[in-house]
Amino acid sequence: MPEPRESRAGQPPTLRDVAERAEVSAMTASRVLRNDPRVLPATRDRVRAAAAALGYRPNEVARSLRLGRGTGLVGLVVTNLANPFYSRLALGVDSVVAADGLKTVIGNTGQDLDGERDLVADLVARRVDGIIAVPAGSDHRHLAAAADGGVPVVLASRPPEGFDADCVLVDDFGGAREATARLLSRGHRRIGFLGSPPAVHTGTERLRGYTAAHADAGLPADASLVRQGQTEPAAAEHAATQLLALPDPPTALFCSNNRNTIGAFRAIRATGTDTALAGFDDFELADALGLPLTLVDYDSDELGRTAGRLLVERIRERRGEDERQTEGVAAYRRVVMPTGLVEYGS
Amino acid sequence: MPEPRESRAGQPPTLRDVAERAEVSAMTASRVLRNDPRVLPATRDRVRAAAAALGYRPNEVARSLRLGRGTGLVGLVVTNLANPFYSRLALGVDSVVAADGLKTVIGNTGQDLDGERDLVADLVARRVDGIIAVPAGSDHRHLAAAADGGVPVVLASRPPEGFDADCVLVDDFGGAREATARLLSRGHRRIGFLGSPPAVHTGTERLRGYTAAHADAGLPADASLVRQGQTEPAAAEHAATQLLALPDPPTALFCSNNRNTIGAFRAIRATGTDTALAGFDDFELADALGLPLTLVDYDSDELGRTAGRLLVERIRERRGEDERQTEGVAAYRRVVMPTGLVEYGS
DNA sequence: CTGTTAGCGCATTCAT
DNA sequence: ATGAATGCGCTAACAG
């Protein structure tokens, strides 16, 4: 003998609570609240009043389950949110997807490859509508699995390995080549390289650009001046200090990302040499360091926004698929962001 | 005449798919997958094999709905993720809640007060397990509503207004007073103030500290040297430039946050004066600006982690509540992070 | 225009 | 040790 459903305090009101209060069926209440026009205006008002009185908000969890679509969430997989590159990416992504009513779930992996696998699996289990990832390693099977499972995946700043997906890249090779060429054109012949671990795609592409610039100029690139593996400024500073302490030290350094550039800057300042400095990624206060500085610049906000747009398109496509015929996936897209050089300093 | 459920390609496998493949009931499969011991080892293995073969992952949406608890998501409400203060906060929060299997949903409001209201309501509708917020304004009714609705709320860097909740604060008043006092002790008598809009709690507290330091020293604080309302470095630079252009300009500036400090730095450098500079918040490269700089420092990562911990405790408390008696909420906690001064520069 | 039936995927309760 | 029934909150698909 079920009691007449009392809206228990503490528990959020359900559709049925609203329906009972308005003395209609749950279905009618549902229609009103989703603005289905096929309801008598008088009834509509009663339901609306009841919902307002109860402070009713539809349970999105139940809604997701029933509708079978996703949850309106987008997963964002990055290695280190404290790095301004990633936080700007996150902001760019969020600004675009939010316009489609989607929210962003962040997954910060901190370089942990296994963690990234679990994270992606968990996002899929949570039925996110899509995933934007900057994978830490070059093994992308976990992302491939997600994509196979029907979850749209967009990669940012790295191309997919071993599967197909949309991606937004930066012209890593071209930018690095151009910056290195500029150092060479200024007469530098021994140029050190500081970069991320070899497994990171951008790092190796940027190293390729550095090497290519040397080849373009008909000059050798001295492998003993290449230091890869630094992820944080402290490590980069250490590596740079080592390079500057060589018997025949480099007269210039090229760094593959902002973490390494900052570390190298500190090393140069500390040793008091007048080593020239160039690097990939612009960063706040780069103009204020009192040192000449050549940076490879690109629109990092736009990178995030583009990733967001690519994902939103795929999500829309998937939503439509139910109604239309399954017409195969549109070709995967690869957007490459151009780079430019900026000069800072005295 | 229902077909024997074929695991349709593209659609993720369900518990029933696993059960059929293992030739058991859905219930048994469910038990196995949740490590319920009351299953025959042989059956257990069959189910596990079937799940592995199908790549089964439980649908977390359905799980949430059934269990009636939250979704394992934590909402994080901030105004600007591009500001390193907020991205560090996000990282600190995420690192703590992730240890409890929770994921962080970011909501970036960009100072939009209405947007913040909607965002919070949406997070509640999505059944997040809790919310950590740095509200943009001083009207906290939307947060109060969430808290009333049974969603634990923790405020970071601002105290709750008009309702009760846990919060983590920085010693805004004390830090600002100390920094201003230091400027005064160096003989500065005209100290400008640059800060966020008056509605921002931290800004007004820090202004109070600035004023108190003057009072402590028995000196007047000249209201005409106070500029509030700057949110970004460009605006701060503009305001600082105005101050420095006064007939009787300040000989020192105190800034209520890193955005204003950076703007003030640019203004000082551009005008070439030797104005002393102090500010709230440490920031990357503050040591490299070639200017003496006094900063109020605190552990901003710990701030995020503390907020995360407070929230996790509340969430655990709520989980337990079902089983135990409803024993009332533990008293709300207010953690204040201490500040210190750091000196940078030549 | 409104209500009834049914089920999304899973887990709790109660059988067997 | 296993299974059947039931319902979380919501909404399509069909009545009426």
PDB file of N, CA, C and O (backbone and C1' of nucleotides) in Angstrom, chain B residues 15 27 30 34 56 59 63 66, chain C residues 8-15:
ATOM      1  N   LEU B  15      25.562  -5.504 -19.754  1.00  0.00           N
ATOM      2  CA  LEU B  15      25.679  -6.613 -18.827  1.00  0.00           C
ATOM      3  C   LEU B  15      24.996  -7.863 -19.379  1.00  0.00           C
ATOM      4  O   LEU B  15      25.499  -8.979 -19.230  1.00  0.00           O
ATOM      5  N   MET B  27      22.144 -11.116 -13.355  1.00  0.00           N
ATOM      6  CA  MET B  27      22.450 -10.929 -11.943  1.00  0.00           C
ATOM      7  C   MET B  27      23.812 -11.520 -11.585  1.00  0.00           C
ATOM      8  O   MET B  27      24.631 -10.902 -10.906  1.00  0.00           O
ATOM      9  N   SER B  30      26.548  -9.540 -12.962  1.00  0.00           N
ATOM     10  CA  SER B  30      26.730  -8.338 -12.158  1.00  0.00           C
ATOM     11  C   SER B  30      27.544  -8.646 -10.910  1.00  0.00           C
ATOM     12  O   SER B  30      28.472  -7.913 -10.554  1.00  0.00           O
ATOM     13  N   ARG B  34      31.355  -7.186  -9.885  1.00  0.00           N
ATOM     14  CA  ARG B  34      31.589  -6.348  -8.717  1.00  0.00           C
ATOM     15  C   ARG B  34      32.301  -7.114  -7.619  1.00  0.00           C
ATOM     16  O   ARG B  34      32.270  -6.723  -6.462  1.00  0.00           O
ATOM     17  N   TYR B  56      33.746  -5.501 -22.224  1.00  0.00           N
ATOM     18  CA  TYR B  56      32.657  -4.896 -21.454  1.00  0.00           C
ATOM     19  C   TYR B  56      33.165  -3.916 -20.410  1.00  0.00           C
ATOM     20  O   TYR B  56      34.146  -4.180 -19.719  1.00  0.00           O
ATOM     21  N   ASN B  59      28.192   0.507 -17.643  1.00  0.00           N
ATOM     22  CA  ASN B  59      27.676   1.824 -17.985  1.00  0.00           C
ATOM     23  C   ASN B  59      27.516   2.638 -16.695  1.00  0.00           C
ATOM     24  O   ASN B  59      26.613   2.394 -15.901  1.00  0.00           O
ATOM     25  N   ARG B  63      24.608   2.931 -13.688  1.00  0.00           N
ATOM     26  CA  ARG B  63      25.030   2.659 -12.321  1.00  0.00           C
ATOM     27  C   ARG B  63      24.640   3.804 -11.391  1.00  0.00           C
ATOM     28  O   ARG B  63      24.067   3.590 -10.326  1.00  0.00           O
ATOM     29  N   ARG B  66      20.884   3.885 -10.815  1.00  0.00           N
ATOM     30  CA  ARG B  66      20.426   2.800  -9.947  1.00  0.00           C
ATOM     31  C   ARG B  66      20.851   3.028  -8.493  1.00  0.00           C
ATOM     32  O   ARG B  66      20.063   2.876  -7.568  1.00  0.00           O
TER      33      ARG B  66
ATOM     34  P    DC C   8      15.785  -2.204 -22.644  1.00  0.00           P
ATOM     35  O5'  DC C   8      16.935  -1.090 -22.640  1.00  0.00           O
ATOM     36  C5'  DC C   8      17.014  -0.065 -23.625  1.00  0.00           C
ATOM     37  C4'  DC C   8      17.674   1.148 -22.995  1.00  0.00           C
ATOM     38  C3'  DC C   8      18.799   0.772 -22.044  1.00  0.00           C
ATOM     39  O3'  DC C   8      20.055   0.857 -22.751  1.00  0.00           O
ATOM     40  C1'  DC C   8      17.326   2.456 -21.094  1.00  0.00           C
ATOM     41  P    DG C   9      20.889  -0.463 -22.946  1.00  0.00           P
ATOM     42  O5'  DG C   9      21.565  -0.631 -21.513  1.00  0.00           O
ATOM     43  C5'  DG C   9      22.515   0.333 -21.060  1.00  0.00           C
ATOM     44  C4'  DG C   9      22.751   0.105 -19.594  1.00  0.00           C
ATOM     45  C3'  DG C   9      23.251  -1.307 -19.247  1.00  0.00           C
ATOM     46  O3'  DG C   9      24.481  -1.172 -18.576  1.00  0.00           O
ATOM     47  C1'  DG C   9      21.444  -0.668 -17.840  1.00  0.00           C
ATOM     48  P    DC C  10      25.196  -2.371 -17.892  1.00  0.00           P
ATOM     49  O5'  DC C  10      24.698  -2.324 -16.388  1.00  0.00           O
ATOM     50  C5'  DC C  10      25.017  -1.173 -15.599  1.00  0.00           C
ATOM     51  C4'  DC C  10      24.174  -1.179 -14.343  1.00  0.00           C
ATOM     52  C3'  DC C  10      24.502  -2.305 -13.373  1.00  0.00           C
ATOM     53  O3'  DC C  10      25.213  -1.732 -12.275  1.00  0.00           O
ATOM     54  C1'  DC C  10      22.143  -1.904 -13.595  1.00  0.00           C
ATOM     55  P    DA C  11      25.878  -2.663 -11.165  1.00  0.00           P
ATOM     56  O5'  DA C  11      24.745  -2.767 -10.057  1.00  0.00           O
ATOM     57  C5'  DA C  11      24.390  -1.593  -9.360  1.00  0.00           C
ATOM     58  C4'  DA C  11      23.257  -1.900  -8.398  1.00  0.00           C
ATOM     59  C3'  DA C  11      23.562  -2.987  -7.360  1.00  0.00           C
ATOM     60  O3'  DA C  11      22.833  -2.644  -6.201  1.00  0.00           O
ATOM     61  C1'  DA C  11      21.714  -3.636  -8.607  1.00  0.00           C
ATOM     62  P    DT C  12      23.434  -3.084  -4.742  1.00  0.00           P
ATOM     63  O5'  DT C  12      22.220  -2.884  -3.723  1.00  0.00           O
ATOM     64  C5'  DT C  12      21.156  -1.964  -4.011  1.00  0.00           C
ATOM     65  C4'  DT C  12      19.811  -2.567  -3.664  1.00  0.00           C
ATOM     66  C3'  DT C  12      19.815  -3.573  -2.498  1.00  0.00           C
ATOM     67  O3'  DT C  12      18.759  -3.259  -1.602  1.00  0.00           O
ATOM     68  C1'  DT C  12      18.749  -4.520  -4.387  1.00  0.00           C
ATOM     69  P    DT C  13      18.557  -4.120  -0.210  1.00  0.00           P
ATOM     70  O5'  DT C  13      17.380  -5.114  -0.587  1.00  0.00           O
ATOM     71  C5'  DT C  13      16.144  -4.574  -1.077  1.00  0.00           C
ATOM     72  C4'  DT C  13      15.208  -5.724  -1.381  1.00  0.00           C
ATOM     73  C3'  DT C  13      15.194  -6.823  -0.300  1.00  0.00           C
ATOM     74  O3'  DT C  13      13.864  -7.032   0.144  1.00  0.00           O
ATOM     75  C1'  DT C  13      15.492  -7.769  -2.468  1.00  0.00           C
ATOM     76  P    DC C  14      13.549  -7.993   1.425  1.00  0.00           P
ATOM     77  O5'  DC C  14      12.983  -9.287   0.682  1.00  0.00           O
ATOM     78  C5'  DC C  14      12.058  -9.127  -0.395  1.00  0.00           C
ATOM     79  C4'  DC C  14      12.095 -10.368  -1.268  1.00  0.00           C
ATOM     80  C3'  DC C  14      11.979 -11.684  -0.487  1.00  0.00           C
ATOM     81  O3'  DC C  14      10.872 -12.414  -0.968  1.00  0.00           O
ATOM     82  C1'  DC C  14      13.695 -11.794  -2.110  1.00  0.00           C
ATOM     83  P    DA C  15      10.438 -13.701  -0.089  1.00  0.00           P
ATOM     84  O5'  DA C  15      11.222 -14.833  -0.858  1.00  0.00           O
ATOM     85  C5'  DA C  15      10.478 -15.850  -1.444  1.00  0.00           C
ATOM     86  C4'  DA C  15      10.941 -16.078  -2.871  1.00  0.00           C
ATOM     87  C3'  DA C  15      11.199 -17.574  -3.120  1.00  0.00           C
ATOM     88  O3'  DA C  15      10.339 -18.035  -4.131  1.00  0.00           O
ATOM     89  C1'  DA C  15      13.103 -16.241  -3.727  1.00  0.00           C
TER      90       DA C  15
END
